[in-house]
CSV table of C-alpha atoms in Angstrom, one decimal:
chain,number,residue,atom,x,y,z
Q,10,MET,CA,-21.2,123.9,-29.4
Q,11,ASN,CA,-17.6,123.7,-30.5
Q,12,ALA,CA,-16.5,126.6,-32.6
Q,13,ARG,CA,-12.8,126.1,-32.7
Q,14,PRO,CA,-11.0,125.5,-36.0
Q,15,ALA,CA,-10.9,121.9,-37.2
Q,16,ALA,CA,-7.1,121.9,-36.8
Q,17,ASP,CA,-7.5,122.5,-33.0
Q,18,ARG,CA,-10.2,119.8,-32.7
Q,19,PRO,CA,-8.3,116.5,-33.5
Q,20,SER,CA,-10.5,113.6,-34.2
Q,21,THR,CA,-10.7,110.8,-31.6
Q,22,PRO,CA,-9.6,107.3,-32.3
Q,23,THR,CA,-12.1,105.1,-30.4
Q,24,SER,CA,-10.5,101.9,-31.6
Q,25,ASP,CA,-7.8,100.8,-34.1
Q,26,ASN,CA,-10.3,101.3,-36.9
Q,27,ILE,CA,-12.9,103.8,-35.7
Q,28,ARG,CA,-12.4,107.6,-35.8
Q,29,GLU,CA,-15.0,110.0,-34.5
Q,30,ALA,CA,-15.5,113.8,-34.4
Q,31,GLU,CA,-18.2,116.4,-33.9
Q,32,THR,CA,-18.8,119.1,-36.5
Q,33,GLY,CA,-18.7,122.7,-35.3
Q,34,ILE,CA,-19.4,126.1,-36.7
Q,35,PRO,CA,-16.5,126.0,-39.2
Q,36,GLU,CA,-18.1,123.0,-40.9
Q,37,GLU,CA,-21.7,124.4,-40.8
Q,38,GLY,CA,-23.1,124.3,-44.4
Q,39,LEU,CA,-20.1,122.6,-46.0
Q,40,ARG,CA,-20.5,119.5,-48.2
Q,41,PHE,CA,-20.0,116.3,-46.3
Q,42,ASP,CA,-16.8,115.5,-48.2
Q,43,GLN,CA,-15.5,119.1,-47.5
Q,44,ALA,CA,-16.3,118.8,-43.8
Q,45,LEU,CA,-14.5,115.4,-43.5
Q,46,ALA,CA,-11.4,116.9,-45.1
Q,47,GLN,CA,-11.3,119.6,-42.4
Q,48,LEU,CA,-12.0,117.2,-39.6
Q,49,PHE,CA,-9.7,114.4,-40.8
Q,50,PRO,CA,-6.8,116.1,-42.6
Q,51,GLU,CA,-4.6,113.0,-42.2
Q,52,TYR,CA,-6.6,111.3,-45.0
Q,53,SER,CA,-6.7,112.4,-48.7
Q,54,ARG,CA,-10.0,113.8,-50.1
Q,55,SER,CA,-10.3,110.9,-52.5
Q,56,ARG,CA,-10.1,108.3,-49.7
Q,57,LEU,CA,-12.7,110.2,-47.6
Q,58,THR,CA,-15.0,110.4,-50.6
Q,59,ALA,CA,-14.7,106.7,-51.2
Q,60,TRP,CA,-15.5,106.0,-47.6
Q,61,ILE,CA,-18.6,108.2,-47.8
Q,62,LYS,CA,-19.8,106.3,-50.9
Q,63,SER,CA,-19.1,102.9,-49.3
Q,64,GLY,CA,-20.9,103.8,-46.1
Q,65,ASP,CA,-17.8,103.7,-44.0
Q,66,ALA,CA,-18.2,107.4,-43.2
Q,67,THR,CA,-21.5,108.4,-41.6
Q,68,ILE,CA,-23.3,111.3,-39.9
Q,69,ASN,CA,-25.3,110.5,-36.8
Q,70,GLY,CA,-25.1,106.9,-37.8
Q,71,ALA,CA,-26.7,107.4,-41.2
Q,72,LYS,CA,-25.2,107.3,-44.7
Q,73,ARG,CA,-25.0,110.6,-46.6
Q,74,ARG,CA,-23.9,111.6,-50.1
Q,75,PRO,CA,-20.6,113.5,-50.5
Q,76,ARG,CA,-22.5,116.7,-51.6
Q,77,ASP,CA,-25.0,116.7,-48.7
Q,78,PRO,CA,-24.5,119.7,-46.3
Q,79,VAL,CA,-23.7,119.2,-42.7
Q,80,LEU,CA,-24.8,121.0,-39.6
Q,81,ALA,CA,-22.8,122.0,-36.5
Q,82,GLY,CA,-23.1,119.5,-33.6
Q,83,GLU,CA,-23.4,116.4,-35.7
Q,84,GLN,CA,-21.5,113.2,-34.9
Q,85,VAL,CA,-19.2,112.0,-37.7
Q,86,ARG,CA,-17.9,108.5,-37.6
Q,87,ILE,CA,-15.4,106.8,-39.9
Q,88,ARG,CA,-14.6,103.1,-40.0
Q,89,VAL,CA,-11.2,103.0,-41.5
Q,90,PRO,CA,-10.8,99.8,-43.6
Q,91,ASP,CA,-7.7,97.7,-42.8
Q,92,GLU,CA,-4.7,98.8,-44.8
Q,93,PRO,CA,-3.3,96.3,-47.2
Q,94,ALA,CA,0.2,95.4,-46.3
Q,95,LEU,CA,2.9,97.3,-48.2
Q,96,ASP,CA,4.5,95.3,-51.0
Q,97,ASP,CA,7.7,97.3,-50.9
Q,98,GLN,CA,10.8,95.3,-50.2
Q,99,ALA,CA,12.8,95.6,-47.0
Q,100,GLU,CA,16.4,96.7,-47.7
Q,101,ALA,CA,19.4,96.7,-45.3
Q,102,ILE,CA,19.9,100.5,-45.5
Q,103,ALA,CA,21.5,102.0,-42.5
Q,104,LEU,CA,19.3,104.2,-40.3
Q,105,ASP,CA,20.4,106.9,-37.9
Q,106,VAL,CA,17.9,106.4,-35.1
Q,107,LEU,CA,17.7,109.4,-32.7
Q,108,PHE,CA,14.9,107.9,-30.4
Q,109,GLU,CA,13.0,104.7,-30.3
Q,110,ASP,CA,10.6,102.8,-28.0
Q,111,GLU,CA,7.8,100.3,-28.6
Q,112,HIS,CA,5.4,103.0,-29.9
Q,113,LEU,CA,7.5,105.3,-32.2
Q,114,LEU,CA,10.9,106.2,-33.5
Q,115,VAL,CA,12.6,109.3,-34.8
Q,116,VAL,CA,15.2,108.9,-37.5
Q,117,ASN,CA,17.8,111.4,-38.8
Q,118,LYS,CA,17.2,111.3,-42.6
Q,119,PRO,CA,20.2,112.2,-44.7
Q,120,ALA,CA,20.0,114.6,-47.6
Q,121,GLY,CA,19.5,112.7,-50.9
Q,122,LEU,CA,17.3,109.9,-49.4
Q,123,VAL,CA,13.8,109.7,-50.8
Q,124,VAL,CA,11.2,109.0,-48.2
Q,125,HIS,CA,8.5,107.1,-50.1
Q,126,PRO,CA,9.0,104.7,-53.0
Q,127,GLY,CA,7.5,106.0,-56.3
Q,128,ALA,CA,7.8,105.9,-60.0
Q,129,GLY,CA,11.5,105.5,-60.9
Q,130,ASN,CA,12.6,104.8,-57.3
Q,131,ARG,CA,11.0,101.6,-55.9
Q,132,SER,CA,14.1,100.8,-53.9
Q,133,GLY,CA,16.7,102.6,-51.8
Q,134,THR,CA,14.1,104.8,-50.0
Q,135,LEU,CA,13.5,105.4,-46.3
Q,136,VAL,CA,10.5,103.1,-46.4
Q,137,ASN,CA,12.6,100.3,-47.6
Q,138,ALA,CA,15.0,100.9,-44.8
Q,139,LEU,CA,12.2,101.1,-42.2
Q,140,LEU,CA,10.7,97.8,-43.4
Q,141,HIS,CA,14.1,96.1,-42.8
Q,142,HIS,CA,14.4,97.8,-39.3
Q,143,GLN,CA,10.8,96.9,-38.3
Q,144,PRO,CA,9.0,94.5,-40.7
Q,145,ALA,CA,5.6,95.1,-38.9
Q,146,LEU,CA,5.6,98.6,-40.3
Q,147,ALA,CA,4.3,97.0,-43.6
Q,148,ASN,CA,0.9,96.9,-41.9
Q,149,LEU,CA,0.7,100.6,-41.2
Q,150,PRO,CA,-0.3,103.5,-43.5
Q,151,ARG,CA,2.9,104.8,-45.2
Q,152,ALA,CA,5.0,102.4,-43.1
Q,153,GLY,CA,4.1,104.5,-40.1
Q,154,ILE,CA,5.7,107.7,-41.4
Q,155,VAL,CA,3.8,110.6,-39.8
Q,156,HIS,CA,5.1,113.5,-41.9
Q,157,ARG,CA,7.6,113.8,-44.7
Q,158,LEU,CA,10.8,115.6,-45.7
Q,159,ASP,CA,11.9,116.5,-49.2
Q,160,LYS,CA,14.5,114.3,-50.7
Q,161,ASP,CA,17.3,116.9,-50.3
Q,162,THR,CA,16.2,118.1,-46.8
Q,163,SER,CA,18.0,116.4,-43.9
Q,164,GLY,CA,17.0,115.9,-40.3
Q,165,ALA,CA,14.5,114.5,-37.8
Q,166,LEU,CA,11.5,112.5,-39.1
Q,167,LEU,CA,8.8,110.9,-37.0
Q,168,VAL,CA,7.6,107.3,-37.5
Q,169,ALA,CA,4.9,105.4,-35.6
Q,170,LYS,CA,5.4,101.7,-34.9
Q,171,ARG,CA,1.7,100.9,-34.0
Q,172,LEU,CA,-1.6,101.8,-35.5
Q,173,GLU,CA,-2.9,103.5,-32.4
Q,174,SER,CA,0.2,105.6,-32.0
Q,175,HIS,CA,0.1,106.5,-35.7
Q,176,ALA,CA,-3.5,107.7,-35.5
Q,177,ALA,CA,-2.7,109.7,-32.4
Q,178,LEU,CA,0.4,111.3,-33.8
Q,179,VAL,CA,-1.3,112.2,-37.1
Q,180,ALA,CA,-4.1,113.9,-35.1
Q,181,MET,CA,-1.5,115.7,-33.0
Q,182,LEU,CA,0.2,116.9,-36.2
Q,183,ALA,CA,-3.1,118.2,-37.5
Q,184,ALA,CA,-3.8,120.0,-34.1
Q,185,ARG,CA,-0.3,121.6,-34.4
Q,186,ASP,CA,0.8,119.8,-31.2
Q,187,ILE,CA,4.0,118.5,-32.8
Q,188,HIS,CA,6.6,121.3,-33.0
Q,189,ARG,CA,9.1,121.3,-35.9
Q,190,ARG,CA,12.2,123.5,-36.0
Q,191,TYR,CA,14.5,123.9,-39.0
Q,192,GLU,CA,17.7,125.6,-39.7
Q,193,ALA,CA,18.3,127.2,-43.1
Q,194,VAL,CA,20.7,129.4,-45.0
Q,195,ILE,CA,19.0,131.8,-47.3
Q,196,LEU,CA,20.2,134.3,-50.0
Q,197,GLY,CA,20.5,137.9,-48.9
Q,198,THR,CA,20.9,139.5,-45.5
Q,199,LEU,CA,17.9,139.9,-43.2
Q,200,VAL,CA,17.6,142.7,-40.7
Q,201,ALA,CA,15.2,141.0,-38.3
Q,202,GLY,CA,13.1,137.9,-37.7
Q,203,GLY,CA,9.3,137.7,-38.1
Q,204,THR,CA,6.4,135.6,-39.4
Q,205,ILE,CA,5.5,134.7,-42.9
Q,206,ASP,CA,1.7,134.1,-43.2
Q,207,ALA,CA,1.0,133.3,-46.8
Q,208,PRO,CA,-1.4,130.6,-48.1
Q,209,LEU,CA,0.1,127.8,-50.3
Q,210,ASP,CA,-1.2,125.6,-53.0
Q,211,ARG,CA,-0.1,123.9,-56.2
Q,212,HIS,CA,1.7,126.2,-58.6
Q,213,PRO,CA,-0.7,127.2,-61.4
Q,214,HIS,CA,1.7,126.3,-64.2
Q,215,ASP,CA,4.4,124.0,-62.8
Q,216,ARG,CA,3.2,120.7,-61.3
Q,217,LEU,CA,6.5,120.2,-59.4
Q,218,LYS,CA,6.2,123.4,-57.5
Q,219,ARG,CA,4.0,125.0,-54.8
Q,220,ALA,CA,3.2,128.7,-54.7
Q,221,VAL,CA,1.7,131.4,-52.6
Q,222,VAL,CA,-2.0,131.5,-53.8
Q,223,GLU,CA,-4.6,133.8,-52.4
Q,224,ASP,CA,-7.2,131.1,-51.8
Q,225,GLY,CA,-4.6,128.4,-50.9
Q,226,ARG,CA,-4.3,126.5,-47.6
Q,227,PRO,CA,-3.2,128.5,-44.6
Q,228,ALA,CA,0.6,128.4,-44.1
Q,229,VAL,CA,2.6,130.1,-41.3
Q,230,THR,CA,6.3,130.1,-40.7
Q,231,HIS,CA,8.0,131.9,-37.8
Q,232,PHE,CA,11.6,132.7,-38.1
Q,233,ARG,CA,14.5,134.4,-36.4
Q,234,ILE,CA,18.1,135.3,-37.4
Q,235,ARG,CA,20.9,133.2,-36.1
Q,236,GLU,CA,23.8,134.6,-38.0
Q,237,ARG,CA,24.3,137.1,-40.8
Q,238,PHE,CA,27.0,136.6,-43.4
Q,239,ARG,CA,28.1,139.0,-46.2
Q,240,ALA,CA,25.5,137.8,-48.7
Q,241,HIS,CA,23.5,135.1,-46.8
Q,242,THR,CA,21.6,134.7,-43.6
Q,243,ARG,CA,21.4,131.7,-41.3
Q,244,VAL,CA,17.9,131.4,-39.9
Q,245,GLN,CA,15.8,129.3,-37.5
Q,246,ALA,CA,12.4,128.5,-38.9
Q,247,ASP,CA,9.5,127.1,-36.7
Q,248,LEU,CA,6.5,125.7,-38.5
Q,249,GLU,CA,3.0,126.6,-37.3
Q,250,THR,CA,1.7,124.6,-40.3
Q,251,GLY,CA,3.4,122.0,-42.4
Q,252,ARG,CA,2.5,122.4,-46.1
Q,253,THR,CA,4.6,120.9,-48.9
Q,254,HIS,CA,7.8,122.9,-49.5
Q,255,GLN,CA,6.5,125.5,-47.0
Q,256,ILE,CA,9.8,127.0,-45.8
Q,257,ARG,CA,11.3,126.9,-49.3
Q,258,VAL,CA,8.3,128.7,-50.9
Q,259,HIS,CA,7.8,131.2,-48.1
Q,260,PHE,CA,11.4,132.5,-48.2
Q,261,ALA,CA,11.5,132.5,-52.0
Q,262,HIS,CA,8.2,134.5,-51.9
Q,263,ARG,CA,10.0,137.1,-49.6
Q,264,GLY,CA,12.8,137.3,-52.2
Q,265,HIS,CA,15.2,135.2,-50.1
Q,266,PRO,CA,15.2,131.6,-51.5
Q,267,LEU,CA,17.2,128.9,-49.7
Q,268,LEU,CA,20.8,128.7,-50.8
Q,269,GLY,CA,21.2,125.8,-53.3
Q,270,ASP,CA,17.4,125.3,-53.9
Q,271,PRO,CA,17.2,124.4,-57.6
Q,272,LEU,CA,13.4,124.6,-57.7
Q,273,TYR,CA,12.8,128.0,-56.2
Q,274,GLY,CA,15.7,130.1,-57.4
Q,275,GLY,CA,18.4,129.6,-54.7
Q,276,LEU,CA,21.4,130.1,-57.0
Q,277,ARG,CA,24.7,129.8,-55.2
Q,278,ARG,CA,25.6,133.5,-55.5
Q,279,PRO,CA,29.1,134.0,-54.1
Q,280,PRO,CA,29.9,137.1,-52.0
Q,281,LYS,CA,31.8,139.7,-54.0
Q,282,GLY,CA,35.5,139.0,-54.0
Q,283,ALA,CA,35.1,135.5,-52.4
Q,284,ASP,CA,38.3,133.4,-52.3
Q,285,GLU,CA,38.6,130.1,-54.1
Q,286,GLN,CA,37.9,128.0,-50.9
Q,287,THR,CA,34.5,129.8,-50.5
Q,288,LEU,CA,33.7,129.5,-54.1
Q,289,ALA,CA,34.5,125.8,-54.0
Q,290,VAL,CA,32.3,125.1,-51.0
Q,291,LEU,CA,29.4,127.1,-52.6
Q,292,ARG,CA,29.8,125.2,-55.9
Q,293,GLY,CA,29.9,121.9,-54.1
Q,294,PHE,CA,26.7,122.5,-52.0
Q,295,ARG,CA,24.2,120.8,-54.3
Q,296,ARG,CA,20.9,120.9,-52.3
Q,297,GLN,CA,18.7,123.3,-50.5
Q,298,ALA,CA,20.3,124.4,-47.3
Q,299,LEU,CA,17.6,123.1,-45.0
Q,300,HIS,CA,17.8,120.8,-42.0
Q,301,ALA,CA,15.0,119.6,-39.7
Q,302,GLU,CA,16.9,120.0,-36.5
Q,303,ARG,CA,14.3,119.4,-33.8
Q,304,LEU,CA,11.0,117.7,-33.0
Q,305,SER,CA,9.2,118.3,-29.7
Q,306,PHE,CA,5.9,116.8,-28.6
Q,307,LEU,CA,4.1,114.8,-25.9
Q,308,HIS,CA,4.5,111.1,-26.2
Q,309,PRO,CA,1.1,109.8,-27.5
Q,310,VAL,CA,1.0,106.9,-24.9
Q,311,THR,CA,3.1,108.0,-21.9
Q,312,GLY,CA,2.4,111.7,-22.0
Q,313,GLU,CA,6.1,112.3,-21.5
Q,314,GLU,CA,7.6,115.4,-23.2
Q,315,LEU,CA,10.0,114.4,-25.9
Q,316,VAL,CA,12.5,116.8,-27.5
Q,317,VAL,CA,14.6,115.1,-30.2
Q,318,GLU,CA,17.4,116.9,-32.0
Q,319,ALA,CA,19.2,115.9,-35.2
Q,320,PRO,CA,22.8,117.0,-35.4
Q,321,LYS,CA,23.8,119.2,-38.3
Q,322,PRO,CA,25.1,117.3,-41.3
Q,323,ALA,CA,28.7,117.8,-42.4
Q,324,ASP,CA,27.9,119.6,-45.6
Q,325,LEU,CA,25.7,122.2,-43.9
Q,326,GLU,CA,28.3,122.6,-41.1
Q,327,GLN,CA,31.0,123.2,-43.6
Q,328,LEU,CA,28.9,125.7,-45.5
Q,329,ILE,CA,28.2,127.7,-42.4
Q,330,VAL,CA,31.8,127.7,-41.2
Q,331,THR,CA,32.9,128.8,-44.7
Q,332,LEU,CA,30.5,131.7,-44.9
Q,333,ARG,CA,31.4,132.7,-41.4
Q,334,ARG,CA,35.1,132.7,-42.3
Q,335,ASP,CA,34.5,134.7,-45.4
Q,336,THR,CA,32.5,137.3,-43.4
Q,337,GLU,CA,35.2,137.6,-40.8
Q,338,ALA,CA,37.8,138.1,-43.5
Q,339,ASN,CA,35.7,140.7,-45.4
Q,340,PRO,CA,33.7,142.4,-42.7
Q,341,PRO,CA,30.7,144.3,-44.1
Q,342,GLU,CA,29.7,147.8,-42.8
Q,343,TRP,CA,27.2,146.5,-40.4
Q,344,VAL,CA,29.7,144.3,-38.4
């Protein structure tokens, strides 16, 4: 009997539309809808519930109610209905493609570019650009986008070009087989690297934010120091999980929010006695100092190891150079 956590037991795509998995000890006694959410984290709870009610999600070939409990060792099967084609418009927006073959591509998303169209921004998004680059992406969930980056976070973003590669990559992401590395500049000076293991969920009072919540979803960030400045630290952050705003919330929770982060308190605090050039660069940096610099994973079709790196954007490079120059000109006691 399989007792591994659901995240380490990715579901199996048996065809373009069929997904199968076996319940284990972690799902024993859960409601059917709760068990599905653990086994198929790539789908929303509302969609899974709808498929249970329609009979598209079954246990041992039989229809169940969402509230029915499951046992370990049962066979779960989902017939994923065909996705309606996206009605978003293709737009000739330039893409910085870091890697591409017939199955997938990795793009370098600039800061300021929204990933998915939504209320108030139906155009000018990454999805609009992708549909122009590859019109067939209109037939894939979320235009093939496997994970997301916040509007003001730059860097590498993975996109599937075929339904089978999308299903495989989403399952790999759930199994933590896609490794994501970020670079960030945070407020304050750290002494050493470490791990932040703090569960996350929606903020109890602010719908735009996430927060560390005792009974939230597991969230783990590993980090190490790359460079210390007078009043800031440049860090490398490796995600073990990938929750919304994870890096931003984890460092803010530790009292070291990302520089420039308007949502989690990253005010651009200048080092004491900073010159006008340093002050100007800090004032001009108008986003969270976060860049998705590297994706590494096994190709879902060829099995080849892929390591794709996104070059540092000019604004972040200028910020780091400026803070380094300020530190060299005003060496703190620990230098």
